[in-house]
Tab-separated table of C-alpha atoms in Angstrom:
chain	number	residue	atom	x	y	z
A	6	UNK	CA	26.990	-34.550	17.307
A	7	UNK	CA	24.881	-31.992	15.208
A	8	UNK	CA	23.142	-32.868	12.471
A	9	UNK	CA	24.594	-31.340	9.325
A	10	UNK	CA	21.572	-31.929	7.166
A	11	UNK	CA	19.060	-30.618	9.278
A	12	UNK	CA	21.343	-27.356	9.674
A	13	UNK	CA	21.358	-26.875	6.332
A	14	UNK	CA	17.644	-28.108	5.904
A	15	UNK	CA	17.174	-24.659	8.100
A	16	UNK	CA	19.143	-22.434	6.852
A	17	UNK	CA	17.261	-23.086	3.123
A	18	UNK	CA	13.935	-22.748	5.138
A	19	UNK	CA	15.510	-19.218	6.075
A	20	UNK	CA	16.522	-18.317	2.650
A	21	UNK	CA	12.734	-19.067	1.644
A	22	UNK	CA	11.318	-16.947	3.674
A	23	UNK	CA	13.721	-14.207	2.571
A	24	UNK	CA	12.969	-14.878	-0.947
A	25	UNK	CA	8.870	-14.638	0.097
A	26	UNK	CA	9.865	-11.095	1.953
A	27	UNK	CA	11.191	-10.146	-1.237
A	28	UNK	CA	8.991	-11.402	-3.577
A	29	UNK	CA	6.242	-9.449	-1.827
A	30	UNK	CA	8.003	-6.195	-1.235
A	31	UNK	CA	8.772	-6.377	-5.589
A	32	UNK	CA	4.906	-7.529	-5.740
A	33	UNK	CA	3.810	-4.410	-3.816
A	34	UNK	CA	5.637	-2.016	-4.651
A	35	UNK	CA	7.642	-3.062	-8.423
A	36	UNK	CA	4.978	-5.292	-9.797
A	37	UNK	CA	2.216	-3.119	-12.705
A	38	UNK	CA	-1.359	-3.650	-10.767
A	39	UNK	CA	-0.290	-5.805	-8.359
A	40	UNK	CA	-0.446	-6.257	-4.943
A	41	UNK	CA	1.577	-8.429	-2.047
A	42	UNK	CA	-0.483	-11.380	-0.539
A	43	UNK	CA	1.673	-10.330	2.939
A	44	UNK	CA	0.921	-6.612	2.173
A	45	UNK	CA	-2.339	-7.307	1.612
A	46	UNK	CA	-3.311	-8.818	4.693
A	47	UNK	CA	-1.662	-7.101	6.696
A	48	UNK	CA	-3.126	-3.867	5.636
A	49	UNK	CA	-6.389	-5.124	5.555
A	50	UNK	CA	-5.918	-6.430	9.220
A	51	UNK	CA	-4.917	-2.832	10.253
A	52	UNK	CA	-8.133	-1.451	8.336
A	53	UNK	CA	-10.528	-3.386	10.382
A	54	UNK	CA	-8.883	-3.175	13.611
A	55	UNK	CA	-8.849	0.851	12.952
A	56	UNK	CA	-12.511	0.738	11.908
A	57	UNK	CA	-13.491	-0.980	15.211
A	58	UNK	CA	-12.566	2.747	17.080
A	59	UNK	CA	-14.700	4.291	14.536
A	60	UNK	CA	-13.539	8.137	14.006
A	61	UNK	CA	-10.786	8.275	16.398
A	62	UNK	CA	-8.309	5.710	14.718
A	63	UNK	CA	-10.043	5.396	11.287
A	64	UNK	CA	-7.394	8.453	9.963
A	65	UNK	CA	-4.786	6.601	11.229
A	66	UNK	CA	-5.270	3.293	9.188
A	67	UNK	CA	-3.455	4.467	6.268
A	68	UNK	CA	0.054	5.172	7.756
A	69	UNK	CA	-0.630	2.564	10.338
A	70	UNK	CA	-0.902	0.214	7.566
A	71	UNK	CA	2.424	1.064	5.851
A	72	UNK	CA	4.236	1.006	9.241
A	73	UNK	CA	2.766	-2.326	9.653
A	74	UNK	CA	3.885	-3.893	6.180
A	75	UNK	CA	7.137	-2.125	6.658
A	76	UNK	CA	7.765	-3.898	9.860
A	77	UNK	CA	6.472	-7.195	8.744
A	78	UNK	CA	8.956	-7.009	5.480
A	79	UNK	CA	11.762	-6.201	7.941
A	80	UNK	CA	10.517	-8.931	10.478
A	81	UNK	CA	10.636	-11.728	7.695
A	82	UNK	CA	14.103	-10.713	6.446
A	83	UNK	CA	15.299	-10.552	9.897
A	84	UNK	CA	13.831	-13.705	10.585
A	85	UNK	CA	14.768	-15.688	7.504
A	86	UNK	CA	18.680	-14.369	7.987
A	87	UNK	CA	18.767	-15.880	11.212
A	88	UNK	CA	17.368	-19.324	10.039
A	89	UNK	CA	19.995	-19.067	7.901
A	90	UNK	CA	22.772	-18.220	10.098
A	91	UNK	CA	21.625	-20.115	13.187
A	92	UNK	CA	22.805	-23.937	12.281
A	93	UNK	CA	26.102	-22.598	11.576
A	94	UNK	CA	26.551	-20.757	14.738
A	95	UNK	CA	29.466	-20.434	16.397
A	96	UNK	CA	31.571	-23.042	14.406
A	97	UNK	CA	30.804	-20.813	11.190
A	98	UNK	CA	32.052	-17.417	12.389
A	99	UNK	CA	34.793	-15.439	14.243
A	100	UNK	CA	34.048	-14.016	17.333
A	101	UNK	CA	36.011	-10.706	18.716
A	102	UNK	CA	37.583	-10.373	21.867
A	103	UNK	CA	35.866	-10.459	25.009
A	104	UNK	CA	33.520	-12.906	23.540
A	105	UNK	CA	33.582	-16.520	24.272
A	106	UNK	CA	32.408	-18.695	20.884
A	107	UNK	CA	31.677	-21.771	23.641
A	108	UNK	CA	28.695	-19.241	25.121
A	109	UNK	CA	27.426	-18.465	21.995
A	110	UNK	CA	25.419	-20.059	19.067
A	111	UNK	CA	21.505	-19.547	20.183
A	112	UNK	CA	18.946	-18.255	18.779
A	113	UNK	CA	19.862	-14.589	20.392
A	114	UNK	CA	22.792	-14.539	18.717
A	115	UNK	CA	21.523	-15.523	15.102
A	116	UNK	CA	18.823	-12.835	15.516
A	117	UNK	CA	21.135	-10.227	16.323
A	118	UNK	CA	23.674	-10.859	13.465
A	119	UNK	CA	20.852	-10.613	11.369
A	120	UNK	CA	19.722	-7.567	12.273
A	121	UNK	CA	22.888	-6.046	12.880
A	122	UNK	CA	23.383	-6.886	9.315
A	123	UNK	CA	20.167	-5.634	8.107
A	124	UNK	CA	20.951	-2.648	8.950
A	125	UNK	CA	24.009	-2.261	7.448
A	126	UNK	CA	25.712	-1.421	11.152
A	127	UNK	CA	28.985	-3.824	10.751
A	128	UNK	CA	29.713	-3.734	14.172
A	129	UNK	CA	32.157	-6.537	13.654
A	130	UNK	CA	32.169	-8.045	16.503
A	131	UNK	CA	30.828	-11.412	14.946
A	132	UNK	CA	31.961	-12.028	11.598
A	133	UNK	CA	31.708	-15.221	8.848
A	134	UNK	CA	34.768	-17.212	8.573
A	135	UNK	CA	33.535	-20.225	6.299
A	136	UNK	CA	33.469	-18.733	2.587
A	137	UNK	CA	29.786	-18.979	1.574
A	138	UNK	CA	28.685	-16.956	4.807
A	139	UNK	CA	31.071	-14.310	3.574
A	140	UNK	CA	29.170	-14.154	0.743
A	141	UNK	CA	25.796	-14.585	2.225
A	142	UNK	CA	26.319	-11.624	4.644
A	143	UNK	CA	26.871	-9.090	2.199
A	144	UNK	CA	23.910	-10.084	0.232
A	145	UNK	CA	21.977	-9.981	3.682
A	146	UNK	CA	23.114	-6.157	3.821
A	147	UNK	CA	22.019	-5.336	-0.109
A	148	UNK	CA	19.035	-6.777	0.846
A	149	UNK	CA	18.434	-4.521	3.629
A	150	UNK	CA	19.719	-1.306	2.285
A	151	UNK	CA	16.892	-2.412	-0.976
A	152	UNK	CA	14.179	-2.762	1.813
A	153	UNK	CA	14.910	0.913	3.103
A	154	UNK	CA	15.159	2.198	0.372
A	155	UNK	CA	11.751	0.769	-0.977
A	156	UNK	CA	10.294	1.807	1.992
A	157	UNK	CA	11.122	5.576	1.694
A	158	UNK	CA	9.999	5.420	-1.956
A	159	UNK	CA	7.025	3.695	-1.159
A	160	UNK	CA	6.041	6.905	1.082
A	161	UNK	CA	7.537	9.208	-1.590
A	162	UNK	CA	4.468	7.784	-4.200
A	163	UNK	CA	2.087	7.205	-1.873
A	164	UNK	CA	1.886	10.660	-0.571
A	165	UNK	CA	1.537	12.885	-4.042
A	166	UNK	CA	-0.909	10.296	-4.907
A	167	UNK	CA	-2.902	11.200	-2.168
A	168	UNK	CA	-2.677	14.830	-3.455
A	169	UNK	CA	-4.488	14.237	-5.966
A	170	UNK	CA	-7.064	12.785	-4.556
A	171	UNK	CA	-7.872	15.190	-2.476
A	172	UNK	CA	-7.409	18.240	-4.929
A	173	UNK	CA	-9.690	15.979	-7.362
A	174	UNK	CA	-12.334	15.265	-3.996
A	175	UNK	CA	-11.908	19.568	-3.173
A	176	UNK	CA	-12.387	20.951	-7.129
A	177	UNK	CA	-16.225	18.268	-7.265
A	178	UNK	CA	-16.755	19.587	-3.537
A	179	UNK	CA	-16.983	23.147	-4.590
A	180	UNK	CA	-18.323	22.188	-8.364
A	181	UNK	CA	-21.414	21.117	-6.086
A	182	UNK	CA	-21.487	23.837	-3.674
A	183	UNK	CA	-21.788	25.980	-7.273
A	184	UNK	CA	-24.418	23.827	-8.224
A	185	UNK	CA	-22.658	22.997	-11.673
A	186	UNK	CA	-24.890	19.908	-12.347
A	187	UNK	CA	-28.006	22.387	-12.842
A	188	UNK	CA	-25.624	24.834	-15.028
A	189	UNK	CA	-24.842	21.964	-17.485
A	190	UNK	CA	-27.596	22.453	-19.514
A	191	UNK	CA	-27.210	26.287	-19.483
A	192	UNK	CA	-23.449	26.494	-20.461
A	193	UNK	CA	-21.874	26.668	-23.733
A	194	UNK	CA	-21.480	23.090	-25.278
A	195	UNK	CA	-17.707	24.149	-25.452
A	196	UNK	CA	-17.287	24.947	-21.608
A	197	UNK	CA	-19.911	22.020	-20.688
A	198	UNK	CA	-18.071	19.164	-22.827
A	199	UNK	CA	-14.435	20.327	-21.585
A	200	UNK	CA	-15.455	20.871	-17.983
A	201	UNK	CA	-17.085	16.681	-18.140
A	202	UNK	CA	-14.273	15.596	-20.030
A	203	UNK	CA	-11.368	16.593	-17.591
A	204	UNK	CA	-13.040	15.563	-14.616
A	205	UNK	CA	-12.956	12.063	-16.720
A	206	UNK	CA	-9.785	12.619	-17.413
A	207	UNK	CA	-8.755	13.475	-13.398
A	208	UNK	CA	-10.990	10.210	-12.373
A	209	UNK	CA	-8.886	8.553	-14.568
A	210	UNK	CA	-6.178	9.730	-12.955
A	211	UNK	CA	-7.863	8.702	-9.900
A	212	UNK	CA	-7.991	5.283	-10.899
A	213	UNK	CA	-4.144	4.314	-11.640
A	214	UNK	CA	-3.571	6.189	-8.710
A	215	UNK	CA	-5.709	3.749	-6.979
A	216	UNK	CA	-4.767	0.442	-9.069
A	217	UNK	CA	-0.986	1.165	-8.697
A	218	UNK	CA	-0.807	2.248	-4.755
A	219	UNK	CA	-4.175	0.037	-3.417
A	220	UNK	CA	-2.993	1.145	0.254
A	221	UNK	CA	-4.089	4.713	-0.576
A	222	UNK	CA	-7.839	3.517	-0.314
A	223	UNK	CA	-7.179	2.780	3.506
A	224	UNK	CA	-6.203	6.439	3.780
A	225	UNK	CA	-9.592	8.096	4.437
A	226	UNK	CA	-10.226	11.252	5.079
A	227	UNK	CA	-12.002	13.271	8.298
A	228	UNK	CA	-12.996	16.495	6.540
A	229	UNK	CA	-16.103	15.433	3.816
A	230	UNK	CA	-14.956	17.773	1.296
A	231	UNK	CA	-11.477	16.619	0.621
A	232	UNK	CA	-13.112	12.738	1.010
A	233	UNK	CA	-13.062	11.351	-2.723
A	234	UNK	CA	-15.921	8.834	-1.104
A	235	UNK	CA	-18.047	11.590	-0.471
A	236	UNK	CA	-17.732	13.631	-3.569
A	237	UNK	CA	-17.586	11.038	-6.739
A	238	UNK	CA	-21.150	11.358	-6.469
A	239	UNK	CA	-21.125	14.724	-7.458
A	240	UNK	CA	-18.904	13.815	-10.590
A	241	UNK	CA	-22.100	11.027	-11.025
A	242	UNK	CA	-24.798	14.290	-10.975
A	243	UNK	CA	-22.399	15.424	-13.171
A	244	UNK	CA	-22.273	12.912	-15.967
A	245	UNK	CA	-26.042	12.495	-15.476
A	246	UNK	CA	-26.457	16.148	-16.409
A	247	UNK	CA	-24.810	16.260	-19.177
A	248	UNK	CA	-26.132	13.234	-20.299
A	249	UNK	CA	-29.651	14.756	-20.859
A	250	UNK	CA	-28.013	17.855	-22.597
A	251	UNK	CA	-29.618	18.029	-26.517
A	252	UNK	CA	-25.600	18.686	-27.481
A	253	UNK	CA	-24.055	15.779	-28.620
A	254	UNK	CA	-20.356	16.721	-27.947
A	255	UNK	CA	-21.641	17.632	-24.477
A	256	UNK	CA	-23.262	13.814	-24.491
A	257	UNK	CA	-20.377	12.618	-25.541
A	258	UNK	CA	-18.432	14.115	-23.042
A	259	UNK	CA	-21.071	12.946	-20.130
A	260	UNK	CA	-20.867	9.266	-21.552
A	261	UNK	CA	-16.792	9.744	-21.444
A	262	UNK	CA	-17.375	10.547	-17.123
A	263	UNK	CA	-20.322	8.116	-16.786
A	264	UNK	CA	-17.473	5.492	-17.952
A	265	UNK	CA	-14.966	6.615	-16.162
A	266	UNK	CA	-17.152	6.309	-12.888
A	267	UNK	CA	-17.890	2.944	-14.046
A	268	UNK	CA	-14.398	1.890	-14.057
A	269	UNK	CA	-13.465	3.274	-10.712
A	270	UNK	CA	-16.400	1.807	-9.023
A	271	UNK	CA	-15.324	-1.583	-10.593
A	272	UNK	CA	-12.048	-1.070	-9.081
A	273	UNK	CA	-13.317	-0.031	-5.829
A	274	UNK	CA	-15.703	-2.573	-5.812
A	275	UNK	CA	-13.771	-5.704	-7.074
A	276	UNK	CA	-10.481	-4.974	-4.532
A	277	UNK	CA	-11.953	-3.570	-1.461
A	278	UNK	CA	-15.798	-3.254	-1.562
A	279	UNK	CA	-17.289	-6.766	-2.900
A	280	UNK	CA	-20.656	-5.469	-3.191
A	281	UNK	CA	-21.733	-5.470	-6.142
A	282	UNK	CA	-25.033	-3.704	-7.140
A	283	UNK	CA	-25.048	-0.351	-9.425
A	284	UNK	CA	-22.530	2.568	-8.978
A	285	UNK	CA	-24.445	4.262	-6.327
A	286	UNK	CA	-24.523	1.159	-4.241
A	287	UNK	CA	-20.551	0.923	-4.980
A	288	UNK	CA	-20.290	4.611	-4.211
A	289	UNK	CA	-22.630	4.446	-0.949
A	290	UNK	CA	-20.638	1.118	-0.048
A	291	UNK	CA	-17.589	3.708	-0.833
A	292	UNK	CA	-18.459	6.396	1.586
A	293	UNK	CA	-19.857	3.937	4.037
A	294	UNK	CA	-16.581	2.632	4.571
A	295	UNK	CA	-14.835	5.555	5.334
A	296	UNK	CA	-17.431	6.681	7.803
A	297	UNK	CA	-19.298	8.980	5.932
A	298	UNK	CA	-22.585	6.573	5.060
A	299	UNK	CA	-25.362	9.176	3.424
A	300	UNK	CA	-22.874	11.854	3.119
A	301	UNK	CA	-23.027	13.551	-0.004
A	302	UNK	CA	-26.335	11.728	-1.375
């Protein structure tokens, strides 16, 4: 004699955890500045698991990470579906030929509906007789088309993001190499104040980039001139150069960058870093953790 309130005591267990798979996926991906607790964790996990190997799997963190979160979205909403379908297993559904109903009801079969139905396959061969699984089934399968579809816009805005970081990282890299901090003071206050001002403007940039997709911070990168933790501190030099300029629209311009820099370390520093200190120790602390510690100072 089974227990009809437990089953259905289950199967709401089930739809919680869906409902926390979801939540998190609209949390990391939907919700302005915000970021999944499951998402979270999970990509920190791969971050310092990566780090362990040093160089070798450091540059693999960042997709790593998303593969990870990916799968552990999927896992939950496979997982929850089959909490929910499990109680009512075999009594609840319609089983096709060649398949005996009096064999069938365990925990195999509840994960493989689920998944089956994830994915949108309809095979068919077990299918929901009582009326609310009908329902629940095709909401199972709008939930998992959503999921792949989030996940292949997910990589479509992480990606171009990551563009621009390293464009951004490449344009300070050779601004240094041209040893543009020393030819602030020597340039027309025209070309010095728009040159500080749109590298505030690209840190800027920088720092939605950052705020809206946190996972790109756990993409790092091997070459130091495309690393954005190596060359900030150049856009610092920068600022600082301007700064002592006796032009005040080429102060102005330096004070502009010196608080964008502030901003972006307070970013870096309050979500990943938790250092504290000035923005050369958030910077160091920057390029530290992606392997480049004294690079660039």
């Amino acid at each position: 004699m089974r227990n009809t309130t437990v089953d259905w005591v289950i199967s709401l267990v089930g739809l919680g955890v869906v409902v926390a798979a979801v939540r998190d996926v609209f949390r990391t991906l939907w919700f302005p500045s915000g970021r999944g607790t499951l998402s979270r964790a999970t990509t920190r996990l791969v971050w310092n698991l990566c780090n362990r190997r040093r160089r070798r799997a450091r540059p693999l963190a960042g997709p790593l990470a998303m593969a990870a979160v990916v799968g552990a979205w999927t896992a939950l909403v496979v997982l929850g579906w089959a909490l929910v379908y499990g109680p009512h297993l075999p009594e609840g559904f319609a089983y096709s030929t060649g398949l005996e109903p009096g064999r069938r009801g365990g925990p195999l079969d509840a994960v493989y509906l689920s998944l089956v139905t994830t994915a949108t396959l309809g095979f068919g061969d077990i299918v929901p007789r009582a009326d609310w699984l009908r329902l629940a089934t095709p909401l199972q399968a709008v939930v998992g088309f959503g999921l792949l579809t989030a996940a292949v816009s997910w990589v479509l805005q992480i990606y171009p993001a990551l563009n621009r970081r390293r464009a951004f990282a490449l344009r300070l890299a050779m601004l240094d190499r041209a040893d543009a901090a020393h030819s602030i003071p020597r340039l027309e206050a025209a070309t010095a104040g728009a040159l500080l001002a749109d590298l505030a403007s690209e840190i800027t940039r920088i720092r939605v980039d950052l705020t809206e997709y946190a996972i790109t911070y756990y993409f790092p990168e091997v070459d130091r001139s495309s690393a954005l933790a190596v060359t900030l501190v150049h856009a610092l030099r920068l600022a600082r150069a301007g700064a002592s300029s006796d032009r005040a629209d080429v102060r102005l311009a330096a004070t502009v960058l010196t608080c964008a820099l502030d901003d972006i370390a307070r970013v870096l520093d309050r979500a990943f870093l938790h250092v504290g200190g000035t923005v050369d120790d958030v910077l160091a602390a920057f390029a530290a953790d992606h392997g480049h510690a004294n690079d660039g100072r």
